[in-house]
Short mmCIF file of C-alpha atoms and ligand atoms in Angstrom, two decimals:
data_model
loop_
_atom_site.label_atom_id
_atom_site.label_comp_id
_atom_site.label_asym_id
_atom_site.label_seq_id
_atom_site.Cartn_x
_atom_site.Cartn_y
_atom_site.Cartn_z
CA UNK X 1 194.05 175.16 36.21
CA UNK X 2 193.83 176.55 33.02
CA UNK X 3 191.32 173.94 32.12
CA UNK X 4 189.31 174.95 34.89
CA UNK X 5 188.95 178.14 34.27
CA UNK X 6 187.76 177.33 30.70
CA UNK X 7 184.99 175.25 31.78
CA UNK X 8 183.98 177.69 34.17
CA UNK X 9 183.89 180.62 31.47
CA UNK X 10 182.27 177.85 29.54
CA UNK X 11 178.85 177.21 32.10
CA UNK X 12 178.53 181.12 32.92
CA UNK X 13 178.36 181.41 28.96
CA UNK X 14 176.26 178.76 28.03
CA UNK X 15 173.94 179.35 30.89
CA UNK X 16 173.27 183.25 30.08
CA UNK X 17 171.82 182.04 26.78
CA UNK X 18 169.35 179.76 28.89
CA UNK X 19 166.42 180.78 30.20
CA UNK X 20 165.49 181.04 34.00
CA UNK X 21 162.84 177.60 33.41
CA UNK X 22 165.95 175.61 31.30
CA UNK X 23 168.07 176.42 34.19
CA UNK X 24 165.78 175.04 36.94
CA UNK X 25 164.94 172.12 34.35
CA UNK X 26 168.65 171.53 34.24
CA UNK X 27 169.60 171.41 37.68
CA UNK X 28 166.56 169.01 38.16
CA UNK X 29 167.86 166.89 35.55
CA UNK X 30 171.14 166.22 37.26
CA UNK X 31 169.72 165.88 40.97
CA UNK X 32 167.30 162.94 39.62
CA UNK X 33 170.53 161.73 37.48
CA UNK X 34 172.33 161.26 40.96
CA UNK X 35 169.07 159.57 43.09
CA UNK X 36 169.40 156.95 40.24
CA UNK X 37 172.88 156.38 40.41
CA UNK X 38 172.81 155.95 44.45
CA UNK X 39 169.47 153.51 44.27
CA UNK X 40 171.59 151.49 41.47
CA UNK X 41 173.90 150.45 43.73
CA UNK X 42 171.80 149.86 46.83
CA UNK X 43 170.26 147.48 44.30
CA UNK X 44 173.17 145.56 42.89
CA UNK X 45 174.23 142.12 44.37
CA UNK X 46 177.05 141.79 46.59
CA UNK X 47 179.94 141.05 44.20
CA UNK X 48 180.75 137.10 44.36
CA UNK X 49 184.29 135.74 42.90
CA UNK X 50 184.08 134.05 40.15
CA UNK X 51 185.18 130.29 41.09
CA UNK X 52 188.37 129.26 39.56
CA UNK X 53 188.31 127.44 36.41
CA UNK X 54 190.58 124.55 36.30
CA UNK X 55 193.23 124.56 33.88
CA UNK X 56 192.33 120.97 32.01
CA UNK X 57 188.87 119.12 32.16
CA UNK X 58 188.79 115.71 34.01
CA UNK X 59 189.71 112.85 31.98
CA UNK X 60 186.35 111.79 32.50
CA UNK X 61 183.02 113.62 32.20
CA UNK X 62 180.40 112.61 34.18
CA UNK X 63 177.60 110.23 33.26
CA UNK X 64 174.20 111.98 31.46
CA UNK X 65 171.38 113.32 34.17
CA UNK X 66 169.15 110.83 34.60
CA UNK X 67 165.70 111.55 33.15
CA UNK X 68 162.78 112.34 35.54
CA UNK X 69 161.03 109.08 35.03
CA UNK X 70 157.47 109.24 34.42
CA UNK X 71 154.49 109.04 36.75
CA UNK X 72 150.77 108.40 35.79
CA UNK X 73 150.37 111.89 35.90
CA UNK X 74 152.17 112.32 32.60
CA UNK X 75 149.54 109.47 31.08
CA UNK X 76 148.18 110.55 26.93
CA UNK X 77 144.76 109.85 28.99
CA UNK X 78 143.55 110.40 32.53
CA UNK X 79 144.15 107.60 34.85
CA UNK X 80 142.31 107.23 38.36
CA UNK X 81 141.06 105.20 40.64
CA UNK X 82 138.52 104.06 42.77
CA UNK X 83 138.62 105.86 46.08
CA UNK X 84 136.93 105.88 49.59
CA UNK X 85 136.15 109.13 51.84
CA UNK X 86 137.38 107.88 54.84
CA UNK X 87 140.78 106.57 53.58
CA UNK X 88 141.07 110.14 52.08
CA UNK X 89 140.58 112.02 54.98
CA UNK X 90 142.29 109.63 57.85
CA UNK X 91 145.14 108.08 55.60
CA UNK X 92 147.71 110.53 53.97
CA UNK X 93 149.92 107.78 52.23
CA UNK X 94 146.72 106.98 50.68
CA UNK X 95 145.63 110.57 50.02
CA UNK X 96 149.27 110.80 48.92
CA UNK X 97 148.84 108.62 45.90
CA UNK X 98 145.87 109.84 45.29
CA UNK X 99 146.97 113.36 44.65
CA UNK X 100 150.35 112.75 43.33
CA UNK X 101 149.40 109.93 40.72
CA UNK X 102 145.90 110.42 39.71
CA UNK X 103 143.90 112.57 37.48
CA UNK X 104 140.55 111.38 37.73
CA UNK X 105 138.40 109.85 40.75
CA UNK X 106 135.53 107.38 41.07
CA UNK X 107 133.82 107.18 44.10
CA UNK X 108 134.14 103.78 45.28
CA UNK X 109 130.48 103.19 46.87
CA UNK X 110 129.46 106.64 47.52
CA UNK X 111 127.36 107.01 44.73
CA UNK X 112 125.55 104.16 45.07
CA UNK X 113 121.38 103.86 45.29
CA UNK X 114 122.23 102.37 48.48
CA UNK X 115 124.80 104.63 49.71
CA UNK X 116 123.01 108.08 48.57
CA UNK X 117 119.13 106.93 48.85
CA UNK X 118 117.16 106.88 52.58
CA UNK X 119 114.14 106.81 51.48
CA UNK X 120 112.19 108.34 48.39
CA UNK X 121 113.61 111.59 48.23
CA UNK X 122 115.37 111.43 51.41
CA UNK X 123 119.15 111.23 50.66
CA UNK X 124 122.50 110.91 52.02
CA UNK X 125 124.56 113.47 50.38
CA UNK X 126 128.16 113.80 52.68
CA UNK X 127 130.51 111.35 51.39
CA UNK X 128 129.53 112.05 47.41
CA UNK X 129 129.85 115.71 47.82
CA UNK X 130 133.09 115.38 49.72
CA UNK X 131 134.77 113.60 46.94
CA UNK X 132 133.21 115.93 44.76
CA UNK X 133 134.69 118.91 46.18
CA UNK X 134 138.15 117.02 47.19
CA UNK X 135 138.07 116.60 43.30
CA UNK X 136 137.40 119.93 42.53
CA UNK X 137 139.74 121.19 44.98
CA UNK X 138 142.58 118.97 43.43
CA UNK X 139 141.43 119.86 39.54
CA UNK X 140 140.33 116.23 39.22
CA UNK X 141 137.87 114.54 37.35
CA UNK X 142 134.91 112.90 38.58
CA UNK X 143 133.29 109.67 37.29
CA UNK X 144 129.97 109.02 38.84
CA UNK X 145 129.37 105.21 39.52
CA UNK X 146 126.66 104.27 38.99
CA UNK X 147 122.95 104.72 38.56
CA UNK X 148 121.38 101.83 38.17
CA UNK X 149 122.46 99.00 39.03
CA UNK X 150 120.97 95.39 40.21
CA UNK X 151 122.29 95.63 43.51
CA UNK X 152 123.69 97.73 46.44
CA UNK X 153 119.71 98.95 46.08
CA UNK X 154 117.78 100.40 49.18
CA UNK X 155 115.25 98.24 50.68
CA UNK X 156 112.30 100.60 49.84
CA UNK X 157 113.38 99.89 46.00
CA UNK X 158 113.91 96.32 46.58
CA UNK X 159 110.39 96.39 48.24
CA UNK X 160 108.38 98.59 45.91
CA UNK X 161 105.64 97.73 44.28
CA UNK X 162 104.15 99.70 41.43
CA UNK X 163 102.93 99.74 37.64
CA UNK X 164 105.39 100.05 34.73
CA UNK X 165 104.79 103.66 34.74
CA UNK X 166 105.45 104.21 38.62
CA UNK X 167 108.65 102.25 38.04
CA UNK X 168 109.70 105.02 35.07
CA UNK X 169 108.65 107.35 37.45
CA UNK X 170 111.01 106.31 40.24
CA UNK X 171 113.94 105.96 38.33
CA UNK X 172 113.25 109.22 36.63
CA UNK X 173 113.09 110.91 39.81
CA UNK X 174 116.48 109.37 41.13
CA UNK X 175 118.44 109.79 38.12
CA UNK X 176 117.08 113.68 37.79
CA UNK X 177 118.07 114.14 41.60
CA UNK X 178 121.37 112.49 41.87
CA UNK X 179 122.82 113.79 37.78
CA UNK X 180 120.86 117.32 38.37
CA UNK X 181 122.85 117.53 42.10
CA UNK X 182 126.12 117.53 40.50
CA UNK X 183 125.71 118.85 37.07
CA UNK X 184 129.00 120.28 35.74
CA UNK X 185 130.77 118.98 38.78
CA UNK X 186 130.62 115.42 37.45
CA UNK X 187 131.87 115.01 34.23
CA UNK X 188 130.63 111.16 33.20
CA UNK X 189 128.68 108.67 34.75
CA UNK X 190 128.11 104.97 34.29
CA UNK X 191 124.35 104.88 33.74
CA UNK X 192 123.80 101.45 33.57
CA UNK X 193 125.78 98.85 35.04
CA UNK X 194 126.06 95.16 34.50
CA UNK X 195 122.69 95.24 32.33
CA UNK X 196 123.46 91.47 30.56
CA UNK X 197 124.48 88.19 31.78
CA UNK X 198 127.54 86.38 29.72
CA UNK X 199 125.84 84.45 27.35
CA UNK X 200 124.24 88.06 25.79
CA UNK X 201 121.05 87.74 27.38
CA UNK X 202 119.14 90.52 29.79
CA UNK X 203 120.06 90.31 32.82
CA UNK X 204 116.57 89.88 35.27
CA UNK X 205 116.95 92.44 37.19
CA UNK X 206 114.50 94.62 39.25
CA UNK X 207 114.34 97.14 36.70
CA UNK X 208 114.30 94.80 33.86
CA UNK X 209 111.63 92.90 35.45
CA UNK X 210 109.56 96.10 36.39
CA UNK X 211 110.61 98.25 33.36
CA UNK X 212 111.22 95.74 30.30
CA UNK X 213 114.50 96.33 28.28
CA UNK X 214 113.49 99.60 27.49
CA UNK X 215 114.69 100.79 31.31
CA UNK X 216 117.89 101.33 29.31
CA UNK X 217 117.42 103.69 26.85
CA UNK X 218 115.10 106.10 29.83
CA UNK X 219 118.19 105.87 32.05
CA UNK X 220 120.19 107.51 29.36
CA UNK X 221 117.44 110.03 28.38
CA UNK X 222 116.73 111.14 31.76
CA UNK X 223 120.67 111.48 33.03
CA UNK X 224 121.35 113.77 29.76
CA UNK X 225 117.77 116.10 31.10
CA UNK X 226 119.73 116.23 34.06
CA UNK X 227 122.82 117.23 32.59
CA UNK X 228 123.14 117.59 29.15
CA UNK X 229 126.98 118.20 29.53
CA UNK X 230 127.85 114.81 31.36
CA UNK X 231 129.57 112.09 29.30
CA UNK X 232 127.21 108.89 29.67
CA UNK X 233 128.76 105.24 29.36
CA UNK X 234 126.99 102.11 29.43
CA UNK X 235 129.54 99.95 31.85
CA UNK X 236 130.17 96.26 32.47
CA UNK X 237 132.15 93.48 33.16
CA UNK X 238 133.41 90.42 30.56
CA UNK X 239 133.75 92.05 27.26
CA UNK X 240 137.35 90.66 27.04
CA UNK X 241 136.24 86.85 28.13
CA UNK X 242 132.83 86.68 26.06
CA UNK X 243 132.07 86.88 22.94
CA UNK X 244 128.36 87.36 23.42
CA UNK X 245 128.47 89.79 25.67
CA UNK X 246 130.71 91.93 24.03
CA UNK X 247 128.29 91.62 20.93
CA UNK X 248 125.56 92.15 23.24
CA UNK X 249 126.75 95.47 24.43
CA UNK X 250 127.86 96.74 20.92
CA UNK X 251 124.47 96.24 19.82
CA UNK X 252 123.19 97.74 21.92
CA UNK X 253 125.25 101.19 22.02
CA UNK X 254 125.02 100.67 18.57
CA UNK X 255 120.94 100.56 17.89
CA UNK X 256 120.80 103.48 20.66
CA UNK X 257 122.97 105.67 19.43
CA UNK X 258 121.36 105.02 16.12
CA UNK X 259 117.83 105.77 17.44
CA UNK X 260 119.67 109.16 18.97
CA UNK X 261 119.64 108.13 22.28
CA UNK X 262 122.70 109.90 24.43
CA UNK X 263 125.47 107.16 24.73
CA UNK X 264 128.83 108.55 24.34
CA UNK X 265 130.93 105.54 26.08
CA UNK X 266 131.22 102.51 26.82
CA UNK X 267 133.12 101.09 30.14
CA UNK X 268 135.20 97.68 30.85
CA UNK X 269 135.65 97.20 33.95
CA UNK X 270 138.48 94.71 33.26
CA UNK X 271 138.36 93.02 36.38
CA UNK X 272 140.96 90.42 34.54
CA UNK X 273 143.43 87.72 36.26
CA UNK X 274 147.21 87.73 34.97
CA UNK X 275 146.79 84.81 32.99
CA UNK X 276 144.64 87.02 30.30
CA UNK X 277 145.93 87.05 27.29
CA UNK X 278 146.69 90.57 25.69
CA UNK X 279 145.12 90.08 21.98
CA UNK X 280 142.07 89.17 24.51
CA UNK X 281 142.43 93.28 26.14
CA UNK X 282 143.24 94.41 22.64
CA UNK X 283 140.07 92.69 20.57
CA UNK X 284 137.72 94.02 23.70
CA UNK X 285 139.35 97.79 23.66
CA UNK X 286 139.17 97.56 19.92
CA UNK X 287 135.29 96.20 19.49
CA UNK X 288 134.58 99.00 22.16
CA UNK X 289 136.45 101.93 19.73
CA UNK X 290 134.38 100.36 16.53
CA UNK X 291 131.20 101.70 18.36
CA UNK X 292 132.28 105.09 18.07
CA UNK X 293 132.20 106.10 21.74
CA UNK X 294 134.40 107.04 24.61
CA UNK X 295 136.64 103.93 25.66
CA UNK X 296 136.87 103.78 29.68
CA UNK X 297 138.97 101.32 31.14
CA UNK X 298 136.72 101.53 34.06
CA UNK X 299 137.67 99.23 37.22
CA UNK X 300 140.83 97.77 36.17
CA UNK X 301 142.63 95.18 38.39
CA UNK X 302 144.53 92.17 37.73
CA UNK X 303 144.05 89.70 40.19
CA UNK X 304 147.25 87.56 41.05
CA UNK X 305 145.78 84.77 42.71
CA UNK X 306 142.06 83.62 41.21
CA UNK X 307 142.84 80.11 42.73
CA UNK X 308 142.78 82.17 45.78
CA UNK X 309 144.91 79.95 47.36
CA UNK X 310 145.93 80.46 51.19
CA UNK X 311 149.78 80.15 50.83
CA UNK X 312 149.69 82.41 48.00
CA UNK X 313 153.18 84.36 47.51
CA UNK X 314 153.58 87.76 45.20
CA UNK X 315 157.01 86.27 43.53
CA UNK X 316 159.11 88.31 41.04
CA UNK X 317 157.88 85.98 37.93
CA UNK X 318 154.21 86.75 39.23
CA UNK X 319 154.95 90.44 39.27
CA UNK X 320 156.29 90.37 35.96
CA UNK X 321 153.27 88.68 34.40
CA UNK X 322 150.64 91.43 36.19
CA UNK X 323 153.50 94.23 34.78
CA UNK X 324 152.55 92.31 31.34
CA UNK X 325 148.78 92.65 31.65
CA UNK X 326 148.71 96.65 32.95
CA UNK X 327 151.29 97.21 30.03
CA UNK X 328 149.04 95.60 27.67
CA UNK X 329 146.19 97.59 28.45
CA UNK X 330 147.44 101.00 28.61
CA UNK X 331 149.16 99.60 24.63
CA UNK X 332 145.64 98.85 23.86
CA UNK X 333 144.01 102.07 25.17
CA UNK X 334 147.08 103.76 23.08
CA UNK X 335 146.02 102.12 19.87
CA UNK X 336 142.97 104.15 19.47
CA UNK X 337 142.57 107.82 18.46
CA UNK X 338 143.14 110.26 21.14
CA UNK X 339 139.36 111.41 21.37
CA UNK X 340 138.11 107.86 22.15
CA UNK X 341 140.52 107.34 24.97
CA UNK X 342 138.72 107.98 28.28
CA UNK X 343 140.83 106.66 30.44
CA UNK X 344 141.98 104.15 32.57
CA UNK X 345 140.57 103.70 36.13
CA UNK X 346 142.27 101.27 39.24
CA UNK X 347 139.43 99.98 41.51
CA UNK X 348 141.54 100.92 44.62
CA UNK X 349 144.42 103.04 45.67
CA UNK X 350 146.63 100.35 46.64
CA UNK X 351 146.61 96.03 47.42
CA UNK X 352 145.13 96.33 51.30
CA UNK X 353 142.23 98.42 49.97
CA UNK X 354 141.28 96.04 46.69
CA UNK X 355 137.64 94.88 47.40
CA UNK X 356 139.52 91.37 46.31
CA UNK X 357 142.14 91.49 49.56
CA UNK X 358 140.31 90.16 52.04
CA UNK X 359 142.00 86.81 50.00
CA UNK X 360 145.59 86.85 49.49
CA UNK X 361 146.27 88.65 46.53
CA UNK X 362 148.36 92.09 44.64
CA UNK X 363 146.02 93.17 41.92
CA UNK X 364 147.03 97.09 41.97
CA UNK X 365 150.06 98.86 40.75
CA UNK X 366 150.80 100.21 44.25
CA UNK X 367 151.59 97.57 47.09
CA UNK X 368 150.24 97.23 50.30
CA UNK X 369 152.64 100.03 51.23
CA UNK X 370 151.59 102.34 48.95
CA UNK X 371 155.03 101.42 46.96
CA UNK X 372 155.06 101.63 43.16
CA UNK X 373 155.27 97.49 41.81
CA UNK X 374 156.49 96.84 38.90
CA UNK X 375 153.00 97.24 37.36
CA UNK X 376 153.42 100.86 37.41
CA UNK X 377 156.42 101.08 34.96
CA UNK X 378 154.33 98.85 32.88
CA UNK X 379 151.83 101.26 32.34
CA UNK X 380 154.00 104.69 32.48
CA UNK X 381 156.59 102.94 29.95
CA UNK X 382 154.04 103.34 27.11
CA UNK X 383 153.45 106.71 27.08
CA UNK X 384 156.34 107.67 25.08
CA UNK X 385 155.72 104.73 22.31
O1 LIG D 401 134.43 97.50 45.35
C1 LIG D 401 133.06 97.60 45.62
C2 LIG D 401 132.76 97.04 46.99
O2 LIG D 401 133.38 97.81 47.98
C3 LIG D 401 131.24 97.01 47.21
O3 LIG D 401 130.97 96.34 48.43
C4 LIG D 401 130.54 96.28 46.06
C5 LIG D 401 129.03 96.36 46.20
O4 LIG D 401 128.56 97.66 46.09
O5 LIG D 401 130.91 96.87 44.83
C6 LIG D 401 132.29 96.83 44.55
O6 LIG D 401 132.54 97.44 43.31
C7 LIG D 401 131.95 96.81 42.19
C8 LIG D 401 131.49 97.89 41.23
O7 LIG D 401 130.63 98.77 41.88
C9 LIG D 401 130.84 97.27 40.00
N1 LIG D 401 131.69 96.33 39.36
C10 LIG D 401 132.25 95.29 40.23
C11 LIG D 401 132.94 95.92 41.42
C12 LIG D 401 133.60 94.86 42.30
O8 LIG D 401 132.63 94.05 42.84
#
């Protein structure tokens, strides 16, 4: 009581030495004070129990956690594959892969002369700027295939006649159309395809015939006028089988990149068979890197059955040999410096869509099922090397 009073005596004191504005200030203060304390609690989790802790540990502590395992996603490079519109929008174990595994796309076909051109300057634009937006929409990157090319041509190309100049002029226009269409949308393109046989020579084809060797080097000057941002490969097939191609194409990335022409990569297609040996990959990855370009391992499968025999079974052993061949390559690709490695591209999604399954064969890392094969860990166990 006595206590009481003191305080008392105490505030009635203290507060005729305050002003009439401290006072009000005061009083504030301690209203807000109490708002904060109520809202505190409204806030606060309800209370849980601690569990109980047992007295002693078990005798035996469980095993580690296993580690995520890796998925092509977590590739040093960008892997992709070759893909199709209409299994995209109809097929969602294919879309599936697609967007869970891969990084980059290449439009299958789409891209085509014959696929995108109807007539001069009449084109067919819907599947190509589908993938192109699917891409975007999915932060992937797009690798145009392929300009020109010696077939899967229109029959107004196959059929036009013209002079050497009209020919430029054709080409010009279709490579300014197509490249200026999708500039900054498509990173890289394959320029030109399949320009030599295997024995090293020029291949005769329509533009070779109509244009002379130099069709190359224009295709390459007129795709970077269309987009000067777009990576530009020269692309084939058989670097890792013959010698004189491979020296062919080295050459010749080499002499045009010395007369300043735009080159920046070259692509393998590595189209291989499972009986390929790996120092074969390596030497072709390698004599690729020595030009000084962008390395794209462009259309790879490995083909399980070349015989292409009819009773042909995907055994274990056979698995374990293709596992060899995808390991090999991505080891190869891993050799090189960072800024050479373009990636690797599959030409498919999975075995029923290879463009080699109408015969019996397994050349992707996904089954027919859209199941990882034993391929995959092949490839993913190398990132961490
Ligand atoms: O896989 C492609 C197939 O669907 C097409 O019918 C064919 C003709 O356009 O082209 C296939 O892809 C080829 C690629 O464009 C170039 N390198 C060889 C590929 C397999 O033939």
């Amino acid at each position: 009581m006595k206590k009481i009073r003191f305080t008392l005596t105490y505030m009635i004191y203290t507060m005729k030495k305050l002003s009439f504005l401290q006072i009000i200030a005061f009083l504030l203060l301690l209203t807000c004070a109490s708002c904060g304390t109520q809202d505190d609690l409204i806030d606060q989790p309800p209370y849980e129990q601690p569990e109980e802790r047992p007295d002693e540990l078990p005798d035996e502590l469980p095993d580690e956690q296993p580690q995520p395992t890796a998925t092509f996603r977590d590739a040093p490079y960008l892997i992709g594959c070759a893909v199709v519109p209409s299994l995209l929008q109809n097929n969602s174990k294919y879309a599936g892969v697609v967007q869970e595994e891969m990084s980059s796309i290449t439009p299958e076909n789409a891209l085509k002369m014959g696929a995108l051109s109807r007539g001069r300057g009449s084109y067919f634009w819907d599947d190509a700027d589908y993938l192109v937006e699917y891409a975007a929409n999915n932060r992937m990157r797009v690798h145009g295939h392929t300009l020109i090319w010696h077939t899967d041509l229109p029959g107004w190309v196959t059929g036009f006649s013209g002079t050497k100049e009209e020919w430029i002029a054709l080409m010009q226009e279709y490579i300014h159309e197509v490249v200026g269409r999708y500039q900054g949308s498509i990173a890289s393109w394959d320029v030109v395809n399949e320009a030599f046989n295997d024995d090293g020579t020029y291949r005769n084809t329509i533009w070779y015939e109509n244009i002379g060797e130099e069709y190359i080097r224009l295709a390459f000057e007129f795709a970077h006028e269309a987009d000067p941002t777009a990576i530009l490969f020269y692309n084939d097939y058989g670097m890792e089988y013959s010698m004189a191609k491979r020296e062919a194409i080295c050459t010749l990335v080499k002499d045009l990149r010395e007369e300043g022409v735009p080159v920046h990569g070259i692509g393998l297609q590595m189209h291989i068979d499972m009986y390929r040996s790996a120092s074969d990959l390596k030497a072709s990855i390698q004599a690729a890197a020595d030009c000084g370009v962008w390395v794209h391992v462009s259309e790879m499968d490995v083909a399980c059955n070349p015989e292409k025999k009819t009773d042909f079974t995907f055994t274990e052993k056979i698995a374990q040999q293709q596992k060899d061949s995808y390991q090999a390559m991505s080891e190869a690709l891993l050799s090189l410096p960072a800024h050479q490695r373009f990636g690797i591209t599959f030409w498919g999604v999975c075995d029923a869509h290879s463009w080699l399954t109408p015969a019996p064969d397994a050349p992707l890392p996904f089954d027919s099922n859209f199941e990882k094969k034993p391929a995959y860990e092949g490839i993913t166990g190398t990132f961490d090397k």
